[in-house]
Tab-separated table of C-alpha atoms in Angstrom:
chain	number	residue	atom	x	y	z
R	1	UNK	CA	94.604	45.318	65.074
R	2	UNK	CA	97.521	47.694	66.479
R	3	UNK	CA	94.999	50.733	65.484
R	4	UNK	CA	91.979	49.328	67.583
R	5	UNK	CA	94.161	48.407	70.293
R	6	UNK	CA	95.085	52.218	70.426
R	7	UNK	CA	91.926	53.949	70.369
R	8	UNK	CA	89.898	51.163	72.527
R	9	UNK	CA	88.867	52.447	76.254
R	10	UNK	CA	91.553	50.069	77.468
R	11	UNK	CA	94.059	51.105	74.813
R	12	UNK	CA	98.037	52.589	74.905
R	13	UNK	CA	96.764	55.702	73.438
R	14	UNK	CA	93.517	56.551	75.677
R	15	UNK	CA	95.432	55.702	78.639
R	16	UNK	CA	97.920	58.296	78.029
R	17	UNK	CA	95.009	60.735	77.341
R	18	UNK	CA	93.514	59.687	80.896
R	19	UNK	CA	97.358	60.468	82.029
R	20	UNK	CA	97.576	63.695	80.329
R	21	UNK	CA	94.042	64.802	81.426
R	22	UNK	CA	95.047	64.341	85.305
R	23	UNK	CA	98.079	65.999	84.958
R	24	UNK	CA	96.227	69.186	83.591
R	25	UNK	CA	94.327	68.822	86.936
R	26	UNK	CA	97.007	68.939	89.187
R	27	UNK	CA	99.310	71.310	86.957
R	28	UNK	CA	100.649	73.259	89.494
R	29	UNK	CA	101.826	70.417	91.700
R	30	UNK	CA	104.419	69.283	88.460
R	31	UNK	CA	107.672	70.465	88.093
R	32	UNK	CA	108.959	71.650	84.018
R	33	UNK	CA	110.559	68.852	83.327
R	34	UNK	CA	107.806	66.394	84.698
R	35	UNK	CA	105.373	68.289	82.898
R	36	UNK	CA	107.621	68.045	79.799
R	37	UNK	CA	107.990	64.458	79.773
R	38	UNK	CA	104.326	63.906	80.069
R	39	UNK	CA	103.697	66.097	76.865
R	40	UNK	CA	106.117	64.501	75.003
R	41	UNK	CA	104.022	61.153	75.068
R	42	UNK	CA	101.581	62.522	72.893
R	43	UNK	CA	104.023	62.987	70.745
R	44	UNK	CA	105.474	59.022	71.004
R	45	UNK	CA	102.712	57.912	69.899
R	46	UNK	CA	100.782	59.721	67.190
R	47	UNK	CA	99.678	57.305	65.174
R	48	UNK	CA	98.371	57.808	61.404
R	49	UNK	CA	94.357	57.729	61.729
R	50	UNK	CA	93.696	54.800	58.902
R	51	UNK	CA	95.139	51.708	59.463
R	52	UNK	CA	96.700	51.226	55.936
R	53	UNK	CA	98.643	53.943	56.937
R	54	UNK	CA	100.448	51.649	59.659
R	55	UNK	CA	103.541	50.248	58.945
R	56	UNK	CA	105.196	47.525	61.765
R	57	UNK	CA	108.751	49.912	61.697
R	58	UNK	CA	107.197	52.960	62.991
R	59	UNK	CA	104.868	51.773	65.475
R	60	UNK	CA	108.137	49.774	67.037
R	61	UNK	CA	110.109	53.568	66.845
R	62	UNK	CA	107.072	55.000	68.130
R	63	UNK	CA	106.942	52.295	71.530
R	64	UNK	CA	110.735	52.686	71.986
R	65	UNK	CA	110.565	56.471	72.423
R	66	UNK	CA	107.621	55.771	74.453
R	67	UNK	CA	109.570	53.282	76.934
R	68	UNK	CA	112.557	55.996	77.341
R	69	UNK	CA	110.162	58.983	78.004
R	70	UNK	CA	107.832	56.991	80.459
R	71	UNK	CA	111.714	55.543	82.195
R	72	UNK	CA	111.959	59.444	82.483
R	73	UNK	CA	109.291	59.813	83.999
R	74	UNK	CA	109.321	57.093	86.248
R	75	UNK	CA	112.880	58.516	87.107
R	76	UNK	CA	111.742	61.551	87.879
R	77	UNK	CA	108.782	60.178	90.480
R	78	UNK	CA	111.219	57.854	92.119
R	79	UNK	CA	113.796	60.518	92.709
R	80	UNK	CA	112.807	63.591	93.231
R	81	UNK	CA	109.199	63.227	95.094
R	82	UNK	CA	108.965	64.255	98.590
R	83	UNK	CA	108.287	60.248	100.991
R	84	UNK	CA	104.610	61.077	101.869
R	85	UNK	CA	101.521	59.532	101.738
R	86	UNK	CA	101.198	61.295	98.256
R	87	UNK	CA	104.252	58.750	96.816
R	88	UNK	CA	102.953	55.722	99.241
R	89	UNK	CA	99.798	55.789	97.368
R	90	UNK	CA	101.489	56.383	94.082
R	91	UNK	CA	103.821	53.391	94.571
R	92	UNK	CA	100.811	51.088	95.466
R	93	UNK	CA	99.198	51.971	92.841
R	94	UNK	CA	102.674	50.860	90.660
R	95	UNK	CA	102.822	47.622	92.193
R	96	UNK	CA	99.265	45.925	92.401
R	97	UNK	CA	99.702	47.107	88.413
R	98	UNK	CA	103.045	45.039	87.871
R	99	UNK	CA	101.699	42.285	90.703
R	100	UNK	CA	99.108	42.092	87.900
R	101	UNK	CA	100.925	42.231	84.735
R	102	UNK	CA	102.462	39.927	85.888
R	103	UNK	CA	100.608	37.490	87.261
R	104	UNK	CA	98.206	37.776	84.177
R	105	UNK	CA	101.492	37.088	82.470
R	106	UNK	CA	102.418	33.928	83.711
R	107	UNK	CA	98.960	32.600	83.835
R	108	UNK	CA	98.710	33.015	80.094
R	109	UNK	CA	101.721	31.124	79.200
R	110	UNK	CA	102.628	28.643	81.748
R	111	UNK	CA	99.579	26.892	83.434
R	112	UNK	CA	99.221	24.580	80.494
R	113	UNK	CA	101.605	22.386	78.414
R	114	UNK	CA	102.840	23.857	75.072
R	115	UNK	CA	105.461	22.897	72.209
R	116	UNK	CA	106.812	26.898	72.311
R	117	UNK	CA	107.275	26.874	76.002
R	118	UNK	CA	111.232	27.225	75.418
R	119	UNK	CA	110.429	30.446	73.226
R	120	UNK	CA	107.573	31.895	75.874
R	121	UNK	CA	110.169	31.253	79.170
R	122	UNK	CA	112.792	33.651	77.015
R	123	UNK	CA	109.883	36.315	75.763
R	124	UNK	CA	108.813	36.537	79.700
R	125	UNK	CA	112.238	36.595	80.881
R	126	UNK	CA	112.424	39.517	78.234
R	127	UNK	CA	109.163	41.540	79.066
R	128	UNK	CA	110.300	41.334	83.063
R	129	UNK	CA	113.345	42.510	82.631
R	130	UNK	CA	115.175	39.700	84.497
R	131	UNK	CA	116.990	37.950	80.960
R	132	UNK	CA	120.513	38.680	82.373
R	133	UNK	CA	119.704	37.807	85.847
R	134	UNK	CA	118.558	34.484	84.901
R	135	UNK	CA	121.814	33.747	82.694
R	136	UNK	CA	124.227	35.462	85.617
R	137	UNK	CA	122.486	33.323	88.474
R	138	UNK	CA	121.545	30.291	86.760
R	139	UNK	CA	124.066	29.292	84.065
R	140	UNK	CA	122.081	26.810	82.733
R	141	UNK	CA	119.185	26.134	79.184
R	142	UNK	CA	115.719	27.670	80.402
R	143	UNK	CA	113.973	26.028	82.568
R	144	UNK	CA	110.243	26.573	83.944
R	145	UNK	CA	111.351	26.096	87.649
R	146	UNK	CA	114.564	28.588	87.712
R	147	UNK	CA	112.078	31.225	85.534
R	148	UNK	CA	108.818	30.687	87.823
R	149	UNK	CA	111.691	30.831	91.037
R	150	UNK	CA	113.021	34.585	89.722
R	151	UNK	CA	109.396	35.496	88.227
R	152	UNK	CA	107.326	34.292	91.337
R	153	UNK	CA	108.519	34.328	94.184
R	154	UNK	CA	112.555	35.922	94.331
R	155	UNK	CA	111.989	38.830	96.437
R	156	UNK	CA	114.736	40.215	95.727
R	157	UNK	CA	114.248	40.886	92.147
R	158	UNK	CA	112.451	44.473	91.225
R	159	UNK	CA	110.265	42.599	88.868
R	160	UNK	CA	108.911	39.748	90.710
R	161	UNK	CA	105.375	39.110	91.784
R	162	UNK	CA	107.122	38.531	95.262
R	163	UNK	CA	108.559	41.698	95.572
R	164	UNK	CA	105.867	43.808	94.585
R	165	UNK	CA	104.061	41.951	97.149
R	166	UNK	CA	106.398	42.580	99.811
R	167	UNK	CA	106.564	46.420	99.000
R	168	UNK	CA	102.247	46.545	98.973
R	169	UNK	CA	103.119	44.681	102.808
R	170	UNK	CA	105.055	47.335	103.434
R	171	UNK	CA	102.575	50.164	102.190
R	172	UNK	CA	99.771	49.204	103.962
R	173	UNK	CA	101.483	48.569	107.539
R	174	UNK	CA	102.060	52.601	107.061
R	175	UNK	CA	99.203	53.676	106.014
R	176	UNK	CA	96.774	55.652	108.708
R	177	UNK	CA	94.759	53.609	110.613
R	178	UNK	CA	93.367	53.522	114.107
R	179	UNK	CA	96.264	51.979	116.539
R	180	UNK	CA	94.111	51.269	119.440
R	181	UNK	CA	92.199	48.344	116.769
R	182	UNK	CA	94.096	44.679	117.536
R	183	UNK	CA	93.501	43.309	114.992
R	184	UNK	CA	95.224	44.197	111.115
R	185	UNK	CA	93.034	45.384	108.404
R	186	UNK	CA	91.624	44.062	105.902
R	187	UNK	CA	94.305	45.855	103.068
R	188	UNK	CA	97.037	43.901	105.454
R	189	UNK	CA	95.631	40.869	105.602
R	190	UNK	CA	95.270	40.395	101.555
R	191	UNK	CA	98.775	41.570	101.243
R	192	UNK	CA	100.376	39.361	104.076
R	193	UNK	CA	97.641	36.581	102.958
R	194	UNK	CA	99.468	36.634	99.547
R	195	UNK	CA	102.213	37.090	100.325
R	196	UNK	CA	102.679	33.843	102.470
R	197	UNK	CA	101.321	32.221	100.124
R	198	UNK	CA	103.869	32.680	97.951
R	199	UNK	CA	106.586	32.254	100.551
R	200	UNK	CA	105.330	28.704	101.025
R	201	UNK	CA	105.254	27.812	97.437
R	202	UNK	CA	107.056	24.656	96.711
R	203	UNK	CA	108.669	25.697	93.041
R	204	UNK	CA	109.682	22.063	91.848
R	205	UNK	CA	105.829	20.740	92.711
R	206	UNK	CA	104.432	23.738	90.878
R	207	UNK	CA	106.436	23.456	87.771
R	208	UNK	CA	104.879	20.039	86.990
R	209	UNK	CA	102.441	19.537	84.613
R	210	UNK	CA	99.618	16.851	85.697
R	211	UNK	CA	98.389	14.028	83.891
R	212	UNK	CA	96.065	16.675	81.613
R	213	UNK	CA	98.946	18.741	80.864
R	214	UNK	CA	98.519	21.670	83.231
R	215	UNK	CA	99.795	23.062	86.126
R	216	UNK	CA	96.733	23.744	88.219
R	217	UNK	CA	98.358	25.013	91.168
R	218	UNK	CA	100.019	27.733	89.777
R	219	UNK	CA	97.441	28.369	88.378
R	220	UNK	CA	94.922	28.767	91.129
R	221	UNK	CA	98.007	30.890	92.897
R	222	UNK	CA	97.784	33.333	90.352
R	223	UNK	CA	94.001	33.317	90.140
R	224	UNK	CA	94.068	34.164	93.693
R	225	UNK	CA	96.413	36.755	93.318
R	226	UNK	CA	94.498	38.803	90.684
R	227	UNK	CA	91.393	38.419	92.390
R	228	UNK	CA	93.185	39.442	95.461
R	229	UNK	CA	95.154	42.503	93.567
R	230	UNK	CA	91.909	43.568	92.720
R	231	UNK	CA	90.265	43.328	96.156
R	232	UNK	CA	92.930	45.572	97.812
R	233	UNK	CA	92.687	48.003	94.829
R	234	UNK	CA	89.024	48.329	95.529
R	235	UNK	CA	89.618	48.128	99.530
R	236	UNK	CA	92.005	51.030	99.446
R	237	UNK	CA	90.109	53.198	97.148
R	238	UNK	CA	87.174	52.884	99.452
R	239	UNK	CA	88.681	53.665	102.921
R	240	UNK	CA	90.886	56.150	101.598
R	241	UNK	CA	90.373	57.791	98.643
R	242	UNK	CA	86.233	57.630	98.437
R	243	UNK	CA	84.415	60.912	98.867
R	244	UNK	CA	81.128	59.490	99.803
R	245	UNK	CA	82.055	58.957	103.020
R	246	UNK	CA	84.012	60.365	105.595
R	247	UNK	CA	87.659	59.631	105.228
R	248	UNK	CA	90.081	58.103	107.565
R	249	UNK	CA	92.273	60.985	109.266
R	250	UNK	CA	95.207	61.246	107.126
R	251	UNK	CA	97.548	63.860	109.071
R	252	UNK	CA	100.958	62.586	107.485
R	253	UNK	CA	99.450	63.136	103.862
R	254	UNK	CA	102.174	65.760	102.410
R	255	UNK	CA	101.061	66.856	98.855
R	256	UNK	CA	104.418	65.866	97.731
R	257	UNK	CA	105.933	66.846	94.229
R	258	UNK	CA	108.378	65.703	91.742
R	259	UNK	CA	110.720	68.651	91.645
């Protein structure tokens, strides 16, 4: 139920509450327009209380302003906030979410066999953005090896689990940490652990399904990488963020605001 959905903990409508309740806390560190945009979601998506009230053609309208004002938003982080530790963290936190969404993604619809497989490879070509990529680079019918080749591992597409991967490499190789240690931490080892993984990935042996119908491989790749994702969530949180213990000097922290 669209209704449920909205009003559960895990819901579109109280995560935009949780969004618009931090932003009250840090008020003064927002420009106007940032602030702006982030009232304006209320707005996209007030909902009628009953669910008889619901009808398909306004919650669509309703998600469609909703995707504009949040690519404002985004806009606005990407562009205008200072490069600090502030927007390091803020990016990390952007792509474990996508390295996720993703991941949970393909796990759902291509690990096992299934008569709508052509209709699912277009839908996830659809939700990741990468449609016309696939059409401009491959030429060719859909195909779960091209799709799983841009979706998985192309680094150089914004909306593949590879590249979010890379940038969370990235992140963590600047983040604070004590230089005289030898050995890498335990944030950079999950991200360059995954990472190579998927660098080593053999696309065409993935894409088959077995004798049972499934492609196990893939999916124990993206099994690892959610259980990973989550790891270095939790990993970062606690060395960095966690006030019940003394934190890691972070002298390059700038507090960093989207002007």
């Amino acid at each position: 139920d669209i209704l449920d959905l909205s009003h559960s903990s895990n819901g579109l409508q109280a995560t935009l509450q949780s969004l618009q309740d931090v932003a009250r806390m840090v008020r003064d560190r927002l420009s106007t327009d940032t602030w702006r945009v982030i009232r304006s979601l209320a707005d996209d998506v007030a909902l009628p209380v009953h669910s008889s009230q619901l009808h398909l053609n306004e919650v669509l309208a309703s998600l469609n302003y909703m995707v504009i004002t949040l690519a404002s938003f985004g806009g606005l982080a990407s562009e205008s906030m200072t490069r600090g530790q502030v927007w390091r963290f803020m990016d990390m936190g952007r792509r474990l979410e996508r390295a996720v969404n993703v991941s949970s993604l393909l796990r759902s619809t291509f690990t096992k066999s299934s008569k709508e497989e052509p209709l699912l490879l277009e839908a996830m070509l659809e939700i990741c953005d990468s449609f016309m990529t696939y059409r401009r680079r491959y030429l060719a019918s859909l195909q779960i090896a091209p799709v799983l080749d841009l979706l998985l591992v192309d680094e150089s597409n914004p909306r593949s689990l590879a590249f979010q991967l890379v940038a969370l490499n990235d992140h963590v190789d600047n983040l604070p940490r004590d230089t005289a240690a030898p050995h890498r931490t335990q944030e950079q080892r999950i991200t360059l652990g995954n990472l190579s993984m998927l660098r080593l990935i053999d696309i065409d042996a993935i894409s088959k399904l077995d004798v049972n119908g499934r492609r196990e491989v893939l999916e124990n790749t993206l099994r690892r990488v959610d259980e990973d994702m989550a790891s270095l969530s939790d990993t970062i949180s606690r060395h960095y963020l966690s006030h019940a213990q003394p934190s890691r000097q972070l002298a390059s922290f700038r507090s960093g605001s989207t002007a």
